[in-house]
Coordinates of C-alpha atoms and ligand atoms in Angstrom, one line a residue:
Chain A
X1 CA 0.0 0.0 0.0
X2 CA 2.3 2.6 -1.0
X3 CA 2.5 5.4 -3.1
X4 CA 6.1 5.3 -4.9
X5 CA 5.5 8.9 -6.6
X6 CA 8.9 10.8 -6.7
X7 CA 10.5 12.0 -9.8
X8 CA 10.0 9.0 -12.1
X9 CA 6.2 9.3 -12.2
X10 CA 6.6 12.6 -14.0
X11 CA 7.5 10.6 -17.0
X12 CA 5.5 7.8 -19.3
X13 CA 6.6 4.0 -18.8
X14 CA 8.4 4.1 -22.3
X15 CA 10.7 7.5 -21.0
X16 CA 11.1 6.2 -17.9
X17 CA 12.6 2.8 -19.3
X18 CA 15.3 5.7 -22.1
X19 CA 16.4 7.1 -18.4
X20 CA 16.7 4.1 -16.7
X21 CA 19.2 2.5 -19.7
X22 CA 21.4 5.3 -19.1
X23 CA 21.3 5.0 -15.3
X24 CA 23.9 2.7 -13.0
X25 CA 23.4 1.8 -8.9
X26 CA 25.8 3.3 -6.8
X27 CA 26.4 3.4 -2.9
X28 CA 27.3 5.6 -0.8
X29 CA 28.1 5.1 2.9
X30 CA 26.7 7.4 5.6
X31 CA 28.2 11.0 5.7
X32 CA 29.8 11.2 2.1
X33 CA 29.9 14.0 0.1
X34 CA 28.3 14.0 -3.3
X35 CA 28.8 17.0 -4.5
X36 CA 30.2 20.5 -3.6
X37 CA 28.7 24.1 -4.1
X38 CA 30.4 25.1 -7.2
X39 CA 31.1 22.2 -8.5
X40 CA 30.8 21.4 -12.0
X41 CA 27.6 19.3 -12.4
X42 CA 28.6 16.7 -14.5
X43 CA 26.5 13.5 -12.6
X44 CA 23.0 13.7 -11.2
X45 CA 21.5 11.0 -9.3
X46 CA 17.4 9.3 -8.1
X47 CA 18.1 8.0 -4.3
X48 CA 16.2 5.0 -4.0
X49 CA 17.3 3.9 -0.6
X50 CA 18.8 7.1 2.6
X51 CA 18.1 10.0 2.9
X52 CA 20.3 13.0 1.1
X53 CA 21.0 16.2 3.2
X54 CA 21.4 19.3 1.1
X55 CA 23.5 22.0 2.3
X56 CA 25.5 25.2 1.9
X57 CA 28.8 26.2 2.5
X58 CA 29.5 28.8 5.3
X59 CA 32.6 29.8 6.8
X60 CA 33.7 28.7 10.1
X61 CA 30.2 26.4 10.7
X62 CA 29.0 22.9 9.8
X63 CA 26.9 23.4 6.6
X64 CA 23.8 24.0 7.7
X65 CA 20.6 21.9 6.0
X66 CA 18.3 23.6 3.8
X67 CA 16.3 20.3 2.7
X68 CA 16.4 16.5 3.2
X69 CA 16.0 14.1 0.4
X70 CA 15.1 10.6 0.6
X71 CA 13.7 7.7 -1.6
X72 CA 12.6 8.6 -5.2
X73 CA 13.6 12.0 -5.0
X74 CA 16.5 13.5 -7.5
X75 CA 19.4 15.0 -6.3
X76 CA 20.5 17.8 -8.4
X77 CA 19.1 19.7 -11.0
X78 CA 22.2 22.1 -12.3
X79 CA 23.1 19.6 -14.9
X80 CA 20.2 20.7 -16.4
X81 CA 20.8 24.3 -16.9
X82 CA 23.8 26.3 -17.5
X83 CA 26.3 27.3 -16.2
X84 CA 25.9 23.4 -15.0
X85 CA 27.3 23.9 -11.6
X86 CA 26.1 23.3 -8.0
X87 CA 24.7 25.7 -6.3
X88 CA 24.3 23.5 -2.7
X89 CA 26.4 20.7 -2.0
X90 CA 24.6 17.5 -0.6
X91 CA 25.9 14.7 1.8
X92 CA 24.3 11.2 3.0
X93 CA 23.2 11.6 6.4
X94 CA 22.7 7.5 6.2
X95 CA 24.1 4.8 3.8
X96 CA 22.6 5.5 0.5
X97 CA 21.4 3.4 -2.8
X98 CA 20.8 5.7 -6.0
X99 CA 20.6 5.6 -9.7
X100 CA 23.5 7.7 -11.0
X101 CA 23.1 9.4 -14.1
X102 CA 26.1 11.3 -16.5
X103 CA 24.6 14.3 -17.3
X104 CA 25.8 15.0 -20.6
X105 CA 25.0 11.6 -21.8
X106 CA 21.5 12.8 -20.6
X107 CA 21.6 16.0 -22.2
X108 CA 22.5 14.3 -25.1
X109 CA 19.5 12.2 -25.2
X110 CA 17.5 15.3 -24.8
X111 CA 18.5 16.7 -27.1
X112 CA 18.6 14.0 -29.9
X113 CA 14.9 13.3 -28.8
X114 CA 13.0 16.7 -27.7
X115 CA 10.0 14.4 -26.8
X116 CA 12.2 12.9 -24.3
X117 CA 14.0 16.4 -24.0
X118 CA 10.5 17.9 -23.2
X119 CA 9.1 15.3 -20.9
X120 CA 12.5 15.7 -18.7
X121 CA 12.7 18.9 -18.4
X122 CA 9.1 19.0 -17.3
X123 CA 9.6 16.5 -14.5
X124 CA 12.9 18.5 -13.6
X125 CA 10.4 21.8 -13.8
X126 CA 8.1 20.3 -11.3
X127 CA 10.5 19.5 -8.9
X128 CA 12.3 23.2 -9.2
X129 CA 8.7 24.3 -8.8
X130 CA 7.8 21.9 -5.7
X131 CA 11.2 23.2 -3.8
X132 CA 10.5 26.5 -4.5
X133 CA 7.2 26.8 -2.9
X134 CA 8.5 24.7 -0.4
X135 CA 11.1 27.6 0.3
X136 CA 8.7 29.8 -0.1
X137 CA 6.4 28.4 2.6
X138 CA 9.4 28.4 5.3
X139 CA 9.6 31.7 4.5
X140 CA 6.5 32.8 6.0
X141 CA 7.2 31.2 8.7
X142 CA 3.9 29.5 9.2
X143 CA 4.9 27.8 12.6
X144 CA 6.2 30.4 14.3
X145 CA 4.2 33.0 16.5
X146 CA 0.7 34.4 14.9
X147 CA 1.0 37.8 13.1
X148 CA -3.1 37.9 13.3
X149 CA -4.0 34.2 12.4
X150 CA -2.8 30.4 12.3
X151 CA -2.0 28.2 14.7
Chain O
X1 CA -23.5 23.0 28.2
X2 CA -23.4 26.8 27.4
X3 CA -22.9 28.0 31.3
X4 CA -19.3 27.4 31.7
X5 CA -18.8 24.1 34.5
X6 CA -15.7 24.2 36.7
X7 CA -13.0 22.2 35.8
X8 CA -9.6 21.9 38.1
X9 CA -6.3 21.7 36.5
X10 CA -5.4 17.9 38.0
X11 CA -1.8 17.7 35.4
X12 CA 0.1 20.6 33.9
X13 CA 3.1 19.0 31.5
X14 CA 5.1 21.1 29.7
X15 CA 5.4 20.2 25.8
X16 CA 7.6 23.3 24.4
X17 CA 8.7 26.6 25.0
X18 CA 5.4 28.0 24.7
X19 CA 3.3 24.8 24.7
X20 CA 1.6 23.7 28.2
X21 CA -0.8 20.6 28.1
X22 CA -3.4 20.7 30.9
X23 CA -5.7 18.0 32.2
X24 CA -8.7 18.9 33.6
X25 CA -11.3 16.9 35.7
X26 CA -14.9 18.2 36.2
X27 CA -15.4 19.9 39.7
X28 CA -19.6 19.0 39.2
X29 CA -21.0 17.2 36.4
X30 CA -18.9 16.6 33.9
X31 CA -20.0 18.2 30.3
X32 CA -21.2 15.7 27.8
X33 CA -18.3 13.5 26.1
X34 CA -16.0 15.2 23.5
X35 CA -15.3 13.6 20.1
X36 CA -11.9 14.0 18.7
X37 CA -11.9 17.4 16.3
X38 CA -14.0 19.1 19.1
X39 CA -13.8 22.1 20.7
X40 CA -14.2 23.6 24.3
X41 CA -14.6 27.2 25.3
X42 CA -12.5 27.6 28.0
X43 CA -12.3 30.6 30.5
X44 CA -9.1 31.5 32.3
X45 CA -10.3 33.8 35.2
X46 CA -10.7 36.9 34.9
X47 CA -9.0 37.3 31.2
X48 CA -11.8 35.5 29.5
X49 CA -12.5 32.6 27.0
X50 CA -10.8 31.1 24.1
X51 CA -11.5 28.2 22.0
X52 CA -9.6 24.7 22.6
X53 CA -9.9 21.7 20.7
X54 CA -9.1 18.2 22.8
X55 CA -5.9 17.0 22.8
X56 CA -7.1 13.8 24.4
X57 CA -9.1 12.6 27.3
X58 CA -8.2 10.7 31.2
X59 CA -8.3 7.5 32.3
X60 CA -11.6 8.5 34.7
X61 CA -13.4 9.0 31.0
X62 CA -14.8 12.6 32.4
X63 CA -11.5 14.4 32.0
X64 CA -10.3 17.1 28.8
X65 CA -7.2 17.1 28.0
X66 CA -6.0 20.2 26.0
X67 CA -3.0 21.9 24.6
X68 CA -2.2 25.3 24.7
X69 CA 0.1 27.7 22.5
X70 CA 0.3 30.7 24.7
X71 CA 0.2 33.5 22.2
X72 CA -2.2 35.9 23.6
X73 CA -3.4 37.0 27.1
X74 CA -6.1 34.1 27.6
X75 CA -3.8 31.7 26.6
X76 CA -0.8 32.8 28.7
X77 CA -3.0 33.0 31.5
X78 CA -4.4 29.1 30.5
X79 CA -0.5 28.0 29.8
X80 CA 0.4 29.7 33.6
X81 CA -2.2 27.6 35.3
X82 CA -0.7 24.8 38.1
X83 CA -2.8 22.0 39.6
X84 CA -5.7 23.3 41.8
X85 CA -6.6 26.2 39.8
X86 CA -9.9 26.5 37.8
X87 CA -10.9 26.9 35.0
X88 CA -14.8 27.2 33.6
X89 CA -15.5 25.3 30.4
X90 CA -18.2 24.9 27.5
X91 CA -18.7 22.5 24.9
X92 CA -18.6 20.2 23.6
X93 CA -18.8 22.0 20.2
X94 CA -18.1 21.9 16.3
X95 CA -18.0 18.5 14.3
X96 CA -15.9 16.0 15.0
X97 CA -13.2 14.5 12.6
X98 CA -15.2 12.0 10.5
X99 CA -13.0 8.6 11.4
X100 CA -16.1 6.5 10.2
X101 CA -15.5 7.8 6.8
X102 CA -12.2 5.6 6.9
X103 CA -13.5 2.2 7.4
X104 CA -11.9 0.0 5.4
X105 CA -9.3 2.2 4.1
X106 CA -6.2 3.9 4.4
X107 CA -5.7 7.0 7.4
X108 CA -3.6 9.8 6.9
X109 CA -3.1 12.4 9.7
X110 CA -1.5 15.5 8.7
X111 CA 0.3 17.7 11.3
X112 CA 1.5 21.4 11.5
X113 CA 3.0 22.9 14.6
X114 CA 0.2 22.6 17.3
X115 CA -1.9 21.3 14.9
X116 CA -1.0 18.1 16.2
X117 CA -3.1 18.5 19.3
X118 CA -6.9 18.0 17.6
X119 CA -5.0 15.1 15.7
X120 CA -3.3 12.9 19.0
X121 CA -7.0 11.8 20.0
X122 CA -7.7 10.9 16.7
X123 CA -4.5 8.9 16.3
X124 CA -5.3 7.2 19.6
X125 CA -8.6 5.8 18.7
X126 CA -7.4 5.1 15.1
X127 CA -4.5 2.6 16.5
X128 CA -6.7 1.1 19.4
X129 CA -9.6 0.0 16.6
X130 CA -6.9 -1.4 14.0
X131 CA -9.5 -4.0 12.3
X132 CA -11.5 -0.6 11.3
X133 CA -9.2 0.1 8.5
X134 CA -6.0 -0.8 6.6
X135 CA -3.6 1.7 7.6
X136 CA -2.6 4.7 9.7
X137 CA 0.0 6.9 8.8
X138 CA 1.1 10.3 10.9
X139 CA 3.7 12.9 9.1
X140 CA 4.7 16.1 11.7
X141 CA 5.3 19.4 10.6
X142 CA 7.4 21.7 13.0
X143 CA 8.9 25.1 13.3
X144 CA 12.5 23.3 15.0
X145 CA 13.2 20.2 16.6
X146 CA 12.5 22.1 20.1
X147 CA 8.9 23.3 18.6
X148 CA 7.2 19.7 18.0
X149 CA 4.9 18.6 20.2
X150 CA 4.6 15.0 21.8
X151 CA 8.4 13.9 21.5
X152 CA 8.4 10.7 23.6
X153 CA 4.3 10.0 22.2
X154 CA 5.7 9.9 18.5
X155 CA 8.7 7.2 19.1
X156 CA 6.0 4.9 20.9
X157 CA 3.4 5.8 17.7
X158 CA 6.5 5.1 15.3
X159 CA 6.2 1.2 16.8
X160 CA 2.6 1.3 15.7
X161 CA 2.7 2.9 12.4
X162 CA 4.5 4.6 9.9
X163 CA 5.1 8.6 11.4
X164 CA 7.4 11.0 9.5
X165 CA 8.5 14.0 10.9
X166 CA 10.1 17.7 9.2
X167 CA 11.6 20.3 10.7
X168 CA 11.2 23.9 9.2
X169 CA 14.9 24.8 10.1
X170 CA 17.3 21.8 11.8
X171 CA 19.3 22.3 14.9
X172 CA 22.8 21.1 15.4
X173 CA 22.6 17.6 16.3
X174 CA 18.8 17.0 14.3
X175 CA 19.2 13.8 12.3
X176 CA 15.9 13.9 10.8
X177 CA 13.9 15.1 7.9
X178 CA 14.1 19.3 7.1
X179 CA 11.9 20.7 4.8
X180 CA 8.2 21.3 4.6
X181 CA 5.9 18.7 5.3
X182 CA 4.4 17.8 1.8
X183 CA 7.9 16.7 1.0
X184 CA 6.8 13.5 3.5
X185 CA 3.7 12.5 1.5
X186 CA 5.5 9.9 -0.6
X187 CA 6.9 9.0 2.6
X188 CA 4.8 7.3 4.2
X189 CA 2.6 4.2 3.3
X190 CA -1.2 4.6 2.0
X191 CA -3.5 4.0 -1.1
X192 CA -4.7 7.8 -2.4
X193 CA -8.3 6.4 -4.1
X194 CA -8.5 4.2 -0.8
X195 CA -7.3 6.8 1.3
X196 CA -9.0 9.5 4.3
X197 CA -7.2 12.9 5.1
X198 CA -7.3 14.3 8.2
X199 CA -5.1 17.8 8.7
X200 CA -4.6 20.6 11.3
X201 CA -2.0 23.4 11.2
X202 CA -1.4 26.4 9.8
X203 CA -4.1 27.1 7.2
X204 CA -1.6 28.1 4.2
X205 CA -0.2 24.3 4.7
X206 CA -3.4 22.9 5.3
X207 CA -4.4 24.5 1.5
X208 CA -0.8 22.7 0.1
X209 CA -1.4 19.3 1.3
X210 CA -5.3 19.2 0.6
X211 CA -3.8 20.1 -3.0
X212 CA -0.9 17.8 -3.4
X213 CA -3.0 14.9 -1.9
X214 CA -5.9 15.6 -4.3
X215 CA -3.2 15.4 -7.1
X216 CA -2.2 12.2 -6.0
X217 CA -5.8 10.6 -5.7
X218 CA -7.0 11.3 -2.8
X219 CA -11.0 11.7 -2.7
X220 CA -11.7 15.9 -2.3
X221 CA -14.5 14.8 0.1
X222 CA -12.0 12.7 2.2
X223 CA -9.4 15.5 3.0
X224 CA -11.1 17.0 6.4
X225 CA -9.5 20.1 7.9
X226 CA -9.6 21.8 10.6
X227 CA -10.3 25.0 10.0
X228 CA -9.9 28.2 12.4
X229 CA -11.3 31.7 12.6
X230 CA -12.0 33.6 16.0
X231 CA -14.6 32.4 18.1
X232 CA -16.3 34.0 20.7
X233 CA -20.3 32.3 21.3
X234 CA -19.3 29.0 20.4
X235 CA -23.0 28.0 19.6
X236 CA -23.5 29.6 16.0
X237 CA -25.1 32.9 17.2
X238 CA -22.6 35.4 17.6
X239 CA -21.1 35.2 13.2
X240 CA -17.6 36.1 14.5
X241 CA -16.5 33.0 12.9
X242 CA -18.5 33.2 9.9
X243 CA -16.4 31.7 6.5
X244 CA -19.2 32.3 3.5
X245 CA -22.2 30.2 4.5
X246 CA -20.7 28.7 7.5
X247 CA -20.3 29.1 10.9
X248 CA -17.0 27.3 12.1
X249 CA -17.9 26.9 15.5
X250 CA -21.0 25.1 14.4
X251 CA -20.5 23.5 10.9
X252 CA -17.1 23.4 11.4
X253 CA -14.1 23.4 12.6
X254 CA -13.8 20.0 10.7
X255 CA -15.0 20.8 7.1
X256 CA -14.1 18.7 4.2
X257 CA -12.2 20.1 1.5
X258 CA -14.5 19.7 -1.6
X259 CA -16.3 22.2 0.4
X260 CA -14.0 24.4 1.9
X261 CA -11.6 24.9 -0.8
X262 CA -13.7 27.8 -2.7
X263 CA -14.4 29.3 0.6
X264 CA -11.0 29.7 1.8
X265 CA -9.8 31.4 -1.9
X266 CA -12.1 34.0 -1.2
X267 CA -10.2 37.3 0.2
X268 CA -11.5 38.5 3.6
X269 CA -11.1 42.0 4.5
Ligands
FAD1 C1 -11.8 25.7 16.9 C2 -10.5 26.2 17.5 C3 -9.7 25.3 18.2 C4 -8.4 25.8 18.7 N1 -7.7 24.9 19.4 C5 -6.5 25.3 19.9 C6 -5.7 24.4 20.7 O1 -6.0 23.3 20.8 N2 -4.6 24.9 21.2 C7 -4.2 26.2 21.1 O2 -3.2 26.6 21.6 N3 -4.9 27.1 20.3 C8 -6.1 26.7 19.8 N4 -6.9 27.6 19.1 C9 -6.4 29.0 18.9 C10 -6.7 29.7 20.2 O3 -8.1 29.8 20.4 C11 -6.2 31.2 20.1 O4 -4.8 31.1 20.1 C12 -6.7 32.0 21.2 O5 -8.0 32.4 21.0 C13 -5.9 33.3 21.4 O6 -6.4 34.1 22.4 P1 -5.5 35.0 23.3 O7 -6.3 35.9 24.2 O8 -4.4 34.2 24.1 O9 -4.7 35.9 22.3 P2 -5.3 37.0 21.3 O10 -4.7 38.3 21.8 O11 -6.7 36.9 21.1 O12 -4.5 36.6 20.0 C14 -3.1 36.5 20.0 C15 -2.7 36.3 18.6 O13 -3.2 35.0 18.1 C16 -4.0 35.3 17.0 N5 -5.2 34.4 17.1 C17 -6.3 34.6 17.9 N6 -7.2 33.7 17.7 C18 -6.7 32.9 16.8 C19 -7.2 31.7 16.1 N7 -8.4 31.2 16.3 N8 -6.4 31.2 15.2 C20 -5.3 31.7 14.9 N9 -4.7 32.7 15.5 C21 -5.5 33.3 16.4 C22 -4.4 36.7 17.0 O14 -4.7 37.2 15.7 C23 -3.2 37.3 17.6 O15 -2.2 37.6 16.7 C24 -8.1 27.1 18.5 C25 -8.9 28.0 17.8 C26 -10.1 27.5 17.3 C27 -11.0 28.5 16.5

């Protein structure tokens, strides 16, 4: 009884199967480093098992978390755009299984097949789109004390 | 069940920095039972009366438990109270989270801040009646690791059923989830065309969930929320807590969202 949405289901079966042939498991243990802030964004990955802390870099602290990712979710979406570089870094906070990706074999594809292309860079839209609002939301602040309404 | 009865404080336990839960036992007669979703009017002398949904009820079966966010003066003079103080109280009012509309399916309880309070009684009776339906599943929203509500409850819930917990901004040494907490709803087990909503929290993330859990399946007539506006009669009279054709106290504060959705897009002044 579950739902496995994430990333994946923004694509048909058929696109999903063109990713996937381009995809190979890797592992990570607990507390690597995936990528860095600046970084050029040459890989991307899907985590299917762990969770993914995303993070920036500042000075004299511990990178402090911005999100968590865990199963089905992508990690990274620079490779996507120019300049194709990070602009978080992102570290396991537990061992992790993903599907990693080379991202200019994927651009590649996208571009030989804008049908494919299309249908990516949708599915990478939506999750720009979801994070956004999800920044957006902690923003306001919603928890905190009441400015004249919500609990 | 409109004069307010006195209740004594019999347990104060703090939850948060600003979060006290209190138990209450009637002094007299106690008021007629409260379903979970429900509401009391409660009066901290002399400040006055504020509306409290039940956080959960005592082992004599006459007791109200309820949580309070001390925000205001009422409910920093409630959150100040100690054993042996009173308090006058009215209810029971407002509809009561629709668990029946679950049988046989899938529940998922939806948390925001102290929006887990209406939902712990809920929870309770949904995991003590586990042949009613297939599933339960509880995902927590908070402000900061400090801000959520119920620490030790949700580790002996997580034995019982899936529970996912976010964090709006981490504190060193949080090993958990951050971000908002419609980032958990793939992460958590449940069927959406099989499946029964319940949410409470801030109305803004009440609106995203009801959304993204529509989008995902899940019937608009099975996503209840609790909804809030300021209440001061409790029995439908007074129209402070009117919201187009309804009055919350009455016809809500549980109101399904194929019905409240239009209502809350329109603008109040
Ligand atoms: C049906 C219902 C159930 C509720 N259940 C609980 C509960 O279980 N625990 C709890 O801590 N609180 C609950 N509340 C909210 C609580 O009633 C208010 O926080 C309280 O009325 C504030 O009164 P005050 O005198 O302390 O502060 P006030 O001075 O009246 O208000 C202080 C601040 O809180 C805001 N506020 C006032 N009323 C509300 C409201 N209804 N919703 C959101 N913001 C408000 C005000 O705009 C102001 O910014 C509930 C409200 C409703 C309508």
């Amino acid at each position: 009884m579950t739902t496995s949405a994430g990333f994946l289901t923004g694509l048909t079966e058929p696109q999903r199967g063109q990713l996937l042939a381009l995809a190979e498991t890797v592992r990570f243990p607990s507390g690597a480093r995936i990528f860095d802030e600046g970084e050029l964004a040459e890989r991307f990955w899907i985590a299917e098992e762990g969770s993914v802390a995303l993070d920036v870099h500042v000075p004299g602290q511990s990178p402090p978390i911005v999100e968590t990712l865990g199963p089905g979710d992508l990690v990274g979406w620079s490779w996507l755009f120019p300049p194709y570089r990070w602009h978080l870094g992102a570290r396991t906070l537990s061992p992790v299984t993903a599907r990693q990706f080379d991202a200019a074999a994927v651009r590649d594809r996208c571009a030989r097949d804008p049908d494919f292309g299309h249908a990516l860079t949708c599915a990478v839209g939506s999750v720009i789109g979801r994070r956004l609002r999800g920044a957006r939301a902690r923003l306001l602040d919603l928890y905190g004390p009441p400015r004249g309404g919500g609990r | 069940m409109n004069v307010p009865q006195p209740y004594q404080v019999v347990g104060r336990d703090r939850e948060t920095a600003d979060t006290v839960t209190l138990t209450l036992e009637p002094v007299g007669d106690p008021l007629p039972a409260f379903r979970p979703g429900q509401f009391a009017m409660v009066y901290a002398f002399p400040r006055g009366e504020v509306p409290l949904s039940l956080s959960g009820t005592t082992p004599s079966g006459t007791g109200l438990t309820h949580t309070v966010r001390a925000v205001g003066p009422v409910t920093s003079a409630l959150a100040g109270l100690r054993p042996g103080h009173h308090v006058g109280v009215r209810g029971p009012f407002g509809t009561p989270w629709d668990l029946a509309a679950a049988r046989g399916g899938d529940l998922l309880l939806v948390a925001g801040g102290v929006g887990l309070a209406p939902l712990r009684p809920l929870l309770l009776r949904a995991l003590d009646e586990p042949r009613d339906h297939r599933g339960v599943a509880l995902v927590v929203g908070a402000r900061t690791p400090a801000d959520l509500l119920y620490r030790d409850q949700c580790d002996t819930w997580a034995q019982r059923a899936p529970v996912a917990v976010t964090v709006d901004r981490p504190e060193p040494g949080w090993t958990g989830n951050v971000g908002v907490v419609t980032t958990l709803l793939d992460r958590v087990p449940y069927q959406p065309r099989n499946t029964t909503a319940y949410l409470c929290g801030p109305e803004v993330m009440m609106r995203a969930t009801a959304r993204d859990l529509v989008h995902r399946g899940v019937p608009a007539s099975r996503v209840f929320l609790s909804l809030e506006r300021t209440m001061r009669c409790g029995t439908g009279h007074c129209g402070q807590c009117q919201l187009g054709p309804l009055l919350l106290c009455r016809d809500g504060p549980v109101v399904a969202w194929d019905r409240a959705e239009a209502l809350l897009a329109v603008r109040e002044l």
